[in-house]
GROMACS .gro file of C-alpha atoms in nm:
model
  415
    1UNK     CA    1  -0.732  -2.960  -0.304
    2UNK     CA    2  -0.424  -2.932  -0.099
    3UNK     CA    3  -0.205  -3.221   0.031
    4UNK     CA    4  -0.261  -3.318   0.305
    5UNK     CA    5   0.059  -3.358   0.559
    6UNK     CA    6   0.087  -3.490   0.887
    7UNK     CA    7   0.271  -3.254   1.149
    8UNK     CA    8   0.438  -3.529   1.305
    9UNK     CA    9   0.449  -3.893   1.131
   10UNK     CA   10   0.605  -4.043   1.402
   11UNK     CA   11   0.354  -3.900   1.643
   12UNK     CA   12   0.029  -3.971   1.426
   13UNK     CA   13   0.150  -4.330   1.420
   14UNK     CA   14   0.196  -4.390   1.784
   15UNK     CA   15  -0.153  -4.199   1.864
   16UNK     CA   16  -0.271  -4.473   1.558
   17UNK     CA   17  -0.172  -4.756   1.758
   18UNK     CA   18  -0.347  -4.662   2.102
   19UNK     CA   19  -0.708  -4.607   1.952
   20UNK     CA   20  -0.893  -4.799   1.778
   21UNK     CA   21  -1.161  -4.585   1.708
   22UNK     CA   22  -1.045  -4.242   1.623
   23UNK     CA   23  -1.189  -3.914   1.537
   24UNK     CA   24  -1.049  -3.733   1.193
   25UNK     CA   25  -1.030  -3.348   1.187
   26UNK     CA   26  -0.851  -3.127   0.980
   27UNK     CA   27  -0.713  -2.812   1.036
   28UNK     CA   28  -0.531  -2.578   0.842
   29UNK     CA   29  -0.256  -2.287   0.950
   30UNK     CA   30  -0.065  -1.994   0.793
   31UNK     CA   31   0.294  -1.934   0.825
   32UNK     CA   32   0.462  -2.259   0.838
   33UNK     CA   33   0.800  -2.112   1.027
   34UNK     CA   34   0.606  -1.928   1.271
   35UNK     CA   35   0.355  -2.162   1.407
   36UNK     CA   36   0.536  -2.540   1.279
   37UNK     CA   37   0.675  -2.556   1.671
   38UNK     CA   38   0.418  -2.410   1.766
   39UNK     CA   39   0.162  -2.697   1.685
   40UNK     CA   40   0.445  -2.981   1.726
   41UNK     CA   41   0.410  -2.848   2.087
   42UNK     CA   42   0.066  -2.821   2.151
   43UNK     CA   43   0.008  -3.156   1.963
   44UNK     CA   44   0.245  -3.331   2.217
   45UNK     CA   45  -0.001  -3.203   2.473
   46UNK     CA   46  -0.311  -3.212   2.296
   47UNK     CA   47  -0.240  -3.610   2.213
   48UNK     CA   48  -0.174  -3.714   2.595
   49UNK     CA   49  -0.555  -3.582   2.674
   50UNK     CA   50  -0.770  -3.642   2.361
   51UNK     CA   51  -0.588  -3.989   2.233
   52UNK     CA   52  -0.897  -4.051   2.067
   53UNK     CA   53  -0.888  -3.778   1.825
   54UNK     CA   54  -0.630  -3.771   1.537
   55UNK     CA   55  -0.557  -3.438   1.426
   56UNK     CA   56  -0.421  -3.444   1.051
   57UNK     CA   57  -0.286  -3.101   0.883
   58UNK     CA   58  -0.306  -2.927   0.590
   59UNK     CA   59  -0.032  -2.804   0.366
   60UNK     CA   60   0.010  -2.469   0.547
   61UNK     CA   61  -0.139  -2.155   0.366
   62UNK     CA   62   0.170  -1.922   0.247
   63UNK     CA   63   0.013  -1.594   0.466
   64UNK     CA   64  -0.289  -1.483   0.563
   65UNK     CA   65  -0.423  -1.367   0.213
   66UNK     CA   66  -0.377  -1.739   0.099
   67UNK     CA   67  -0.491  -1.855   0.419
   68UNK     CA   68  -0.860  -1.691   0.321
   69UNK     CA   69  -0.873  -1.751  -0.083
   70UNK     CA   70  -0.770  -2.111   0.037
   71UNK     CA   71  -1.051  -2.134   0.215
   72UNK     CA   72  -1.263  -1.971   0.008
   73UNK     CA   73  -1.173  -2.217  -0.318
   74UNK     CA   74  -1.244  -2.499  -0.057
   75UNK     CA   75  -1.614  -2.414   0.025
   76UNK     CA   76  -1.694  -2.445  -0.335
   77UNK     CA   77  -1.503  -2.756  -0.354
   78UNK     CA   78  -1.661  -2.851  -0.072
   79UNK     CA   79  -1.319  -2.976   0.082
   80UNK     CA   80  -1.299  -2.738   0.350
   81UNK     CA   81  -1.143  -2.853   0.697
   82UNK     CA   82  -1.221  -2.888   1.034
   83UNK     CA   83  -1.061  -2.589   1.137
   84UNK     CA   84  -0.917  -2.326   0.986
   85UNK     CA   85  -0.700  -2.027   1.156
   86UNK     CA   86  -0.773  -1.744   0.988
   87UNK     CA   87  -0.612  -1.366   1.050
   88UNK     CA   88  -0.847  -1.126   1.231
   89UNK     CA   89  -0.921  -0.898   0.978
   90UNK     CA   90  -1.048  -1.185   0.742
   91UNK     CA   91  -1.311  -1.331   0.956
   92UNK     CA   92  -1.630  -1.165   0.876
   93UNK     CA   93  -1.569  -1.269   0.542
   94UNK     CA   94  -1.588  -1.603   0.655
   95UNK     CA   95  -1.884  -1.563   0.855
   96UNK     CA   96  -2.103  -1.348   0.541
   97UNK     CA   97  -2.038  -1.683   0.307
   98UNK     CA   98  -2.163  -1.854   0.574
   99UNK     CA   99  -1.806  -2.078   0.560
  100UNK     CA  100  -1.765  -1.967   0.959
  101UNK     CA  101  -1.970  -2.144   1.210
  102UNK     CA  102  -2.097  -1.978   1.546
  103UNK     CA  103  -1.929  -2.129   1.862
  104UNK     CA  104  -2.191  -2.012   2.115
  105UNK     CA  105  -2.332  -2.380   2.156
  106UNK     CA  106  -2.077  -2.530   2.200
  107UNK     CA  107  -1.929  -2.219   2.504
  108UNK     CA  108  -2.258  -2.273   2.648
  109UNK     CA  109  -2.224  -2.615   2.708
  110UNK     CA  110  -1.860  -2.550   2.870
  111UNK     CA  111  -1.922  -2.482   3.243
  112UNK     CA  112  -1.568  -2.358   3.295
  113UNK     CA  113  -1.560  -2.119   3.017
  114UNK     CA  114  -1.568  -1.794   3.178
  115UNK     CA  115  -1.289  -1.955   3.477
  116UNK     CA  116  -1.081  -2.077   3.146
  117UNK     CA  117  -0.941  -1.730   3.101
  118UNK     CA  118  -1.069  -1.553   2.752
  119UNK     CA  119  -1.092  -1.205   2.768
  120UNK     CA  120  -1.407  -1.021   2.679
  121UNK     CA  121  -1.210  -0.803   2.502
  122UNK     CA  122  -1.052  -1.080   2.293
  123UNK     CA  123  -1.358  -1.271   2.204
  124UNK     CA  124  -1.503  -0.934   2.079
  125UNK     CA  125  -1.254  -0.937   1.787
  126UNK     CA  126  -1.433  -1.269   1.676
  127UNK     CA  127  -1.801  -1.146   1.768
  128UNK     CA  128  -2.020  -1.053   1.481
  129UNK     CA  129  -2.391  -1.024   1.499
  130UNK     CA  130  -2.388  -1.090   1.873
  131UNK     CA  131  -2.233  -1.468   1.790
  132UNK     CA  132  -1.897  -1.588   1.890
  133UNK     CA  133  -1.753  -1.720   1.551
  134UNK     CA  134  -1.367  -1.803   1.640
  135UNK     CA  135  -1.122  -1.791   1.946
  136UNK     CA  136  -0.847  -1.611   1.928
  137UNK     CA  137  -0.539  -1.833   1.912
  138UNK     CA  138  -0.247  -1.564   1.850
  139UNK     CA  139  -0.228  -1.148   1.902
  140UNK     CA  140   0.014  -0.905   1.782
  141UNK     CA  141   0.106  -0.623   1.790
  142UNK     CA  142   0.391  -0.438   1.606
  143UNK     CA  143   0.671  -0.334   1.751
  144UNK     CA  144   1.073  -0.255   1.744
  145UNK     CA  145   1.374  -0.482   1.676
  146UNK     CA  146   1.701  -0.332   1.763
  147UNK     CA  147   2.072  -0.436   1.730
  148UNK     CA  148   2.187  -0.261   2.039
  149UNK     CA  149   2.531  -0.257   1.948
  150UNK     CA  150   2.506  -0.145   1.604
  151UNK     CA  151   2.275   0.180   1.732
  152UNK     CA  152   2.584   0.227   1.995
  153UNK     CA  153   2.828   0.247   1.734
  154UNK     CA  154   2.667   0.456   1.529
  155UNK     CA  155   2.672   0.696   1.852
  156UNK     CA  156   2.243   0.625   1.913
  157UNK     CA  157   2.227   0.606   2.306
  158UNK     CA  158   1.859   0.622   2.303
  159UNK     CA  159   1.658   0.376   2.153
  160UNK     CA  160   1.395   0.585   1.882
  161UNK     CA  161   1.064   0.694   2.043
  162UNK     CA  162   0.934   0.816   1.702
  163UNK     CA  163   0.983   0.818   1.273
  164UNK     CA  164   1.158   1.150   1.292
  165UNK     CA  165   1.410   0.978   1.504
  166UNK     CA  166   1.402   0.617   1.385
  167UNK     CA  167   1.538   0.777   1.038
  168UNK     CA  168   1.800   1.005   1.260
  169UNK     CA  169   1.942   0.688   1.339
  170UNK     CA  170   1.896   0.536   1.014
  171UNK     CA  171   2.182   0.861   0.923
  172UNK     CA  172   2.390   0.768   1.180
  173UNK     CA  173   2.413   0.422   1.106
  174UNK     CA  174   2.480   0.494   0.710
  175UNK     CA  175   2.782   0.723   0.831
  176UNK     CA  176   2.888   0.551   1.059
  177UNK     CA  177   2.868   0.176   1.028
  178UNK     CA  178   2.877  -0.081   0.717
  179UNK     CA  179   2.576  -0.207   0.844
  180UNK     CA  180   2.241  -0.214   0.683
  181UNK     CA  181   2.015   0.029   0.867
  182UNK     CA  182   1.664  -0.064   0.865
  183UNK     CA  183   1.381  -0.280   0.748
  184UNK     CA  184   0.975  -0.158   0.822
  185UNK     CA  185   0.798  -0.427   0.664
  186UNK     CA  186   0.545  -0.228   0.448
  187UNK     CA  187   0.412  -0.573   0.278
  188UNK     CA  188   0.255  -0.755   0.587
  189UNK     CA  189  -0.042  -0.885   0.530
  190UNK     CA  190  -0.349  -0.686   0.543
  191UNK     CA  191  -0.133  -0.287   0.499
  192UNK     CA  192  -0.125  -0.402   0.873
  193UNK     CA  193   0.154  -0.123   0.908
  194UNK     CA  194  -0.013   0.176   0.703
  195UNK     CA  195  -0.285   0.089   0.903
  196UNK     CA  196  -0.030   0.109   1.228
  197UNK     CA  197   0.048   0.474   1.083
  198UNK     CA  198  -0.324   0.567   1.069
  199UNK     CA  199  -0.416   0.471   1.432
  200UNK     CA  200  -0.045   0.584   1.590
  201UNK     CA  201  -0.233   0.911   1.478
  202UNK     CA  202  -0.584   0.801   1.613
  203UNK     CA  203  -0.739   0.775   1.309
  204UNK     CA  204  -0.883   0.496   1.166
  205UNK     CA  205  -0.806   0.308   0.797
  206UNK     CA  206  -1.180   0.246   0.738
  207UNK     CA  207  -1.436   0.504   0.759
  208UNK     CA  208  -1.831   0.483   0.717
  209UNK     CA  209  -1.729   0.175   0.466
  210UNK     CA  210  -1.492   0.384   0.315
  211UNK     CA  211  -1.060   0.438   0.340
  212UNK     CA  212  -1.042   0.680   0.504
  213UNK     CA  213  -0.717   0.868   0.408
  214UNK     CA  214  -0.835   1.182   0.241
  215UNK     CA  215  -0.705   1.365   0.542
  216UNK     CA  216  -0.378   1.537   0.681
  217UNK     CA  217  -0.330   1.190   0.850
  218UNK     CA  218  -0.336   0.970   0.509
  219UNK     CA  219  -0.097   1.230   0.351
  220UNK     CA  220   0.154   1.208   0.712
  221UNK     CA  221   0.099   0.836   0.697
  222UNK     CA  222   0.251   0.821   0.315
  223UNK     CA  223   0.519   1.101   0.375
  224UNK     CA  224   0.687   0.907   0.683
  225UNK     CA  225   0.670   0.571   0.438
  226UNK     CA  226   0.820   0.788   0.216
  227UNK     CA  227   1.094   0.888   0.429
  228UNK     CA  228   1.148   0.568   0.561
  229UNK     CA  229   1.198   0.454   0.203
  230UNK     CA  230   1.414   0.704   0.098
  231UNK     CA  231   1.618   0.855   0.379
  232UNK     CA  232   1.681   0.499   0.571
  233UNK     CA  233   1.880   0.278   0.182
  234UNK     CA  234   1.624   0.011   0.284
  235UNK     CA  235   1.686  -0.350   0.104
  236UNK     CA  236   1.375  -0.446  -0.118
  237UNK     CA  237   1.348  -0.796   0.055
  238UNK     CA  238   1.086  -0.967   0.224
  239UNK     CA  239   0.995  -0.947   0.581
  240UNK     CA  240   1.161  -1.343   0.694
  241UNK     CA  241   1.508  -1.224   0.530
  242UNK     CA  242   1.496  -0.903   0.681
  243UNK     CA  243   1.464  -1.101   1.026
  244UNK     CA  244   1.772  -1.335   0.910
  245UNK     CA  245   1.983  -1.025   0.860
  246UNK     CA  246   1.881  -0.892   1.195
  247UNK     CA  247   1.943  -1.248   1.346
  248UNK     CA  248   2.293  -1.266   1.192
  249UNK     CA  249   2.400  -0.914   1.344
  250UNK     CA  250   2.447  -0.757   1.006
  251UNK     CA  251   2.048  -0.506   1.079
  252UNK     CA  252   2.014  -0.230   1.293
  253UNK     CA  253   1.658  -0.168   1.314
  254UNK     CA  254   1.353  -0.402   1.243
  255UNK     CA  255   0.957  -0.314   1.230
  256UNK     CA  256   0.690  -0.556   1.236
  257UNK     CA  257   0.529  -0.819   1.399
  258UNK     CA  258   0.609  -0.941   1.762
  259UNK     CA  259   0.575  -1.272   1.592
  260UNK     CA  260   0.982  -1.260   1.485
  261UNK     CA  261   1.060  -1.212   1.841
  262UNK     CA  262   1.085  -1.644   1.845
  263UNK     CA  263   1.227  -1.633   1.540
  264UNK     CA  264   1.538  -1.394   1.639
  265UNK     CA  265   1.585  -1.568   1.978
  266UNK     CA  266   1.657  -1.931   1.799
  267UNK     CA  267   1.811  -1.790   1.506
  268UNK     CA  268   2.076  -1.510   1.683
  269UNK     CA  269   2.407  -1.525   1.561
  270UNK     CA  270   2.656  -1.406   1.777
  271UNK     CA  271   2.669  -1.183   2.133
  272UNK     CA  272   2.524  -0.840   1.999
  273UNK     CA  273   2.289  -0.737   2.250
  274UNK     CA  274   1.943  -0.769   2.141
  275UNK     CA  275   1.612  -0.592   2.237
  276UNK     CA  276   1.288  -0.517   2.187
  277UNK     CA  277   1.090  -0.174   2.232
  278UNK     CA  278   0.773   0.016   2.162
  279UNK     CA  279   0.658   0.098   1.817
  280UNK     CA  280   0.716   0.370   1.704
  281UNK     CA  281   0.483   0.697   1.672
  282UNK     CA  282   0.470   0.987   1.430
  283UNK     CA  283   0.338   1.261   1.660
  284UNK     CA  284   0.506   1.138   1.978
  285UNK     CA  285   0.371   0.781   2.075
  286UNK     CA  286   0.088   0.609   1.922
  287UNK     CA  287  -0.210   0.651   1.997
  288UNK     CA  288  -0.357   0.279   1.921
  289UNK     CA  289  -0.222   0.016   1.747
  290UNK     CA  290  -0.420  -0.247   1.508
  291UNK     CA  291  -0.470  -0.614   1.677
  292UNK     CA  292  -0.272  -0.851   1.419
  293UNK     CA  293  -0.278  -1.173   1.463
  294UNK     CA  294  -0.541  -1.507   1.434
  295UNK     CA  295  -0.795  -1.687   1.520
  296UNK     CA  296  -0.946  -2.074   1.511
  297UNK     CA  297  -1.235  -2.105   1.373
  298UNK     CA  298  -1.481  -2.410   1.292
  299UNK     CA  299  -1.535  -2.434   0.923
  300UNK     CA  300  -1.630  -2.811   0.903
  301UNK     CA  301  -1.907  -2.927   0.678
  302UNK     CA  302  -1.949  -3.243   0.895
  303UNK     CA  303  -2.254  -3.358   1.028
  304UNK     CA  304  -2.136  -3.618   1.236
  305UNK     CA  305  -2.128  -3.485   1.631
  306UNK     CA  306  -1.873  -3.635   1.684
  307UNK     CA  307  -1.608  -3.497   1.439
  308UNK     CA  308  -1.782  -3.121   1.530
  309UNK     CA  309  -1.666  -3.214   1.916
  310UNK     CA  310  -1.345  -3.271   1.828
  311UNK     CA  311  -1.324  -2.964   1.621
  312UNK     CA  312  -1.428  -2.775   1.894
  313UNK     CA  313  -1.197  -2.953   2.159
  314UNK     CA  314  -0.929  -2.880   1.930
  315UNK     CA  315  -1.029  -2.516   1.940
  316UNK     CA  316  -1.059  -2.507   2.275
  317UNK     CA  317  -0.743  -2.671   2.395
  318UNK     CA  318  -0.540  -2.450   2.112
  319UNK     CA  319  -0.696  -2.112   2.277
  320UNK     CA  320  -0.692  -2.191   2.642
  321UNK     CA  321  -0.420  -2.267   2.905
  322UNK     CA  322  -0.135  -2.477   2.818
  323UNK     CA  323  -0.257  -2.453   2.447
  324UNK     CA  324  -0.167  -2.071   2.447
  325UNK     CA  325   0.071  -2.053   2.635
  326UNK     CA  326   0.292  -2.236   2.340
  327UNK     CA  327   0.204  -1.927   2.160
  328UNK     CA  328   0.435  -1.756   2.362
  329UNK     CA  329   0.693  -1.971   2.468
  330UNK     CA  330   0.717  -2.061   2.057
  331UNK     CA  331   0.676  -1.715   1.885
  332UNK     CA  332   0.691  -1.347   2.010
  333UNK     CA  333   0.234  -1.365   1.987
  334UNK     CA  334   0.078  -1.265   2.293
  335UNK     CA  335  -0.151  -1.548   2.426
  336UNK     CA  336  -0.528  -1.392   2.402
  337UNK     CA  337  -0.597  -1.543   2.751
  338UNK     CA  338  -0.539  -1.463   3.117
  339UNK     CA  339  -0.487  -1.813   3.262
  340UNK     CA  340  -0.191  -1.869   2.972
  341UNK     CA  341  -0.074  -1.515   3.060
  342UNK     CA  342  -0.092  -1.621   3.447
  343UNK     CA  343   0.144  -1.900   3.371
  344UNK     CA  344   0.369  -1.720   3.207
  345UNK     CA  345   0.375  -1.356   3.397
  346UNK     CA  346   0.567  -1.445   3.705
  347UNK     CA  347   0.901  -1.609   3.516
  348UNK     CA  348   0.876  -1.642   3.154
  349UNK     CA  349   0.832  -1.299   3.075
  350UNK     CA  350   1.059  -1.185   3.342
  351UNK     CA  351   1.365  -1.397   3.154
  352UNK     CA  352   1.218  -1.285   2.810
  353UNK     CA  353   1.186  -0.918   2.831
  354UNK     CA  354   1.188  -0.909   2.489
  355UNK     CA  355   0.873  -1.093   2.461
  356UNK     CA  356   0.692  -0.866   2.723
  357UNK     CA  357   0.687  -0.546   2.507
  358UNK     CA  358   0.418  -0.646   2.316
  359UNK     CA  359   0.166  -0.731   2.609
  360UNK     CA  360   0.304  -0.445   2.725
  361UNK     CA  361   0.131  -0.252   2.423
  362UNK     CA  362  -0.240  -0.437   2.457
  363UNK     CA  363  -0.381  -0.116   2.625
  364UNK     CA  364  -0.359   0.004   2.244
  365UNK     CA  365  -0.493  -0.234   2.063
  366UNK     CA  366  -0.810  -0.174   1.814
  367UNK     CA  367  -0.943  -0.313   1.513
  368UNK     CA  368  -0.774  -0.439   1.219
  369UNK     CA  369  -0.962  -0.338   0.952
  370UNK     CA  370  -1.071  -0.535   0.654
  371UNK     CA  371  -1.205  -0.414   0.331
  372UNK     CA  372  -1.551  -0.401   0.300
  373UNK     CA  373  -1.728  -0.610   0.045
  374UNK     CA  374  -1.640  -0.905  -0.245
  375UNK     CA  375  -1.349  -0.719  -0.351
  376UNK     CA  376  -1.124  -0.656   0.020
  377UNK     CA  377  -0.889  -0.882  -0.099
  378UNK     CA  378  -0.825  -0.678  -0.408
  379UNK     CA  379  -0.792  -0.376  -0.219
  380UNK     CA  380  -0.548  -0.513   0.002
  381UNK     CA  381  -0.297  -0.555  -0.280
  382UNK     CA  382  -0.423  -0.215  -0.483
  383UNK     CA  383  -0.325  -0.039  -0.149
  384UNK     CA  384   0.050  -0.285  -0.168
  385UNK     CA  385   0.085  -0.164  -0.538
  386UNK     CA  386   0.081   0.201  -0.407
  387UNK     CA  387   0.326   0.106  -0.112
  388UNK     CA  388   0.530  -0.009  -0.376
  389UNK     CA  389   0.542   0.289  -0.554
  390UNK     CA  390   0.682   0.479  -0.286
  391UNK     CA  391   0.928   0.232  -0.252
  392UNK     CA  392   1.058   0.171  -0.603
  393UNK     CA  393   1.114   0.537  -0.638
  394UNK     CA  394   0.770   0.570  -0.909
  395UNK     CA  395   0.610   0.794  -0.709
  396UNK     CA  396   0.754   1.136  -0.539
  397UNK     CA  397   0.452   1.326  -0.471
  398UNK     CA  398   0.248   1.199  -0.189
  399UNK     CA  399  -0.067   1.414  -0.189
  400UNK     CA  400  -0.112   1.292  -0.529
  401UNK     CA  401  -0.110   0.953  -0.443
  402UNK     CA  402  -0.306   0.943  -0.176
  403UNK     CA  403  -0.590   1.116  -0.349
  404UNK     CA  404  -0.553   0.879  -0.639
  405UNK     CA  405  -0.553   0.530  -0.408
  406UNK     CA  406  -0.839   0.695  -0.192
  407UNK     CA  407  -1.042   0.746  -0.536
  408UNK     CA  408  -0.957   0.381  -0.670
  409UNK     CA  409  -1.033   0.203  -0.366
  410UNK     CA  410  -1.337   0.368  -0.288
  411UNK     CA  411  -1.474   0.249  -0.606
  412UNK     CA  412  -1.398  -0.076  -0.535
  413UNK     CA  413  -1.564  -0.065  -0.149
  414UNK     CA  414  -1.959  -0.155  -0.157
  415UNK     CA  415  -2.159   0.195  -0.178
   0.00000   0.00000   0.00000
């Protein structure tokens, strides 16, 4: 079982003092520099209007993949907690080991639920067999970090629309510059970005239950990786460093998650003019995007009604109004719900453009697929091994590889 750490000592201790009969709940979170404000300023909120319920978390789960084996270890342990926030793509999972509970109780019994701003849309990504199993807390999508005065210098007037020209630049600023060019961070949880190469194209990762890459659209996907590899001297690092470089001034170009956009805007180093922009497409701009991102969900084994109500207030507040929009005003996530998104439309996003191009890009959002079946996780990092193929310089030919991942995955997918 993991340790379990309070987000705020001195907090917890002054809630402590004011009730003398609190609720417990646990609750457990990936990506401790992400979402660590992130909580610290939702729980500042959260304490003023449930002071009786103490909210105690977990050690945080490393990334999303942890997040789920985490959880999974803990249902056979029987330690799970109260809530869990688990990444979109890992939720039916959840709810087939029946770990996930359904929320539509306790949404019925809210009479302001449909006022309190969730979009349809957005609960769908948490709807499986016609039950509402989580609320989305965070959305993503991915999108473009540039240095804008490292593209100028390297004579790029025009930020990159596409690949083709995202590695034109990546030239120019190896000729040109001594800076580093580019990082596309092709180890993100979930192949989120091979899976953003598949639906730029409109073509989905997942098939009839199977990957579905045996196609001139798997074989593009790889060759652009490929290229970006190759053609663009990109540093084998991992995605957080790649954001210090581009926070210190020394990156040109960064692709991934809005999520950094927080990150960059604390962490900037100097008066290089930052931006963000669309993500890029292959064949001109994409045609969808995958939804990245997370949701809360209740996995509590409780069966005391009251700990279950304060799992679901929790939820609630966390999802809804003030509670989402610290999503924003914390990270670069879009807040899944219109009344946060009210609050913020008019002047937050208006003084942080930068955090506007991925709301900007919900229009394109569809699933996030995960692997079918007891072995998805496996795939996940089968599919990461091949990435890192590319990468290392292993593999040159890509129609070879693709046909060889497409055959070893598919025997690891149900048939």
């Amino acid at each position: 079982m993991k340790t379990l750490l309070p987000l705020s000592t001195a907090l917890i201790a002054a809630m402590a003092t004011t009730q003398a009969h609190a609720v417990d709940i646990e609750v457990g979170y990936a990506y401790s520099a992400t979402f660590d404000l992130t909580f610290e300023q939702i729980m500042q909120e959260f304490a003023k209007s449930h002071p009786d319920i103490t909210v105690t978390f977990r050690a945080t789960y490393e990334n999303y993949e942890d997040a789920t084996n985490t959880v999974l270890r803990e249902a056979v342990a029987n330690t799970l907690p109260d809530v869990s926030f688990q990444a979109l793509n890992r939720q039916a999972l959840l709810v087939e080991r029946g770990i996930a509970k359904p929320l539509d109780a306790y949404i019925a019994a809210e009479p302001d639920f449909e006022t309190d701003g969730y979009h349809k849309a957005m609960l769908d990504l948490s709807t499986f067999g016609g039950h509402i199993y989580g609320l989305p807390f965070s959305v993503s999508t991915p999108i473009s970090f540039y240095n804008r005065d490292i593209l100028n210098a390297a004579g790029v007037d025009t930020l990159p629309a596409t690949w083709d020209e995202v590695i034109a630049a990546c030239q120019l600023i190896k000729a040109k510059t001594d800076k580093e060019p580019l990082y596309w961070e092709w180890n993100i949880s979930g192949n989120w970005l091979l899976q953003a190469a598949m639906w730029s194209q409109g073509v989905p990762m997942i098939k009839d239950g199977k990957l579905n890459m045996d196609n001139p659209e798997g074989l593009k996907a790889l060759e652009t990786a490929k290229a970006i590899f190759r053609d663009c001297g990109m540093k084998n690092v991992i995605g957080g460093d790649a954001a210090k470089s581009l926070a210190a001034g020394d990156l040109g170009m960064f692709f991934s998650s809005t999520a950094y956009v927080g990150f960059v805007d604390r962490s900037k180093v100097g008066d290089w003019e930052f931006v963000t922009a669309p993500y890029p497409g292959i064949d001109g701009a994409p045609q969808a995007l995958p939804a990245g991102g997370n949701s809360a969900m209740l996995t509590s084994t409780s069966q005391d009604p009251e700990v279950l109500e304060a799992a679901w207030q929790f939820i609630k507040f966390t999802t809804s109004g003030a509670g989402a929009a610290a999503v924003a005003l914390t990270t670069g996530y879009v807040p899944p719900n219109k009344v946060a998104n009210e609050l913020l439309m008019e002047d937050f996003y208006a003084k942080n453009p930068n955090k506007l191009t991925a709301v900007n890009q919900l229009p394109l959002l569809s699933e996030w697929f995960a692997y079918p079946g007891d072995n998805g996780l496996a795939v996940t990092q089968v599919i990461e091994d091949y990435l890192e193929a590319i990468f290392v310089g292993d593999a040159t030919d890509m129609e070879e590889l693709r046909d060889e991942m497409v055959e070893e995955v598919n025997a690891l997918l149900p048939r």
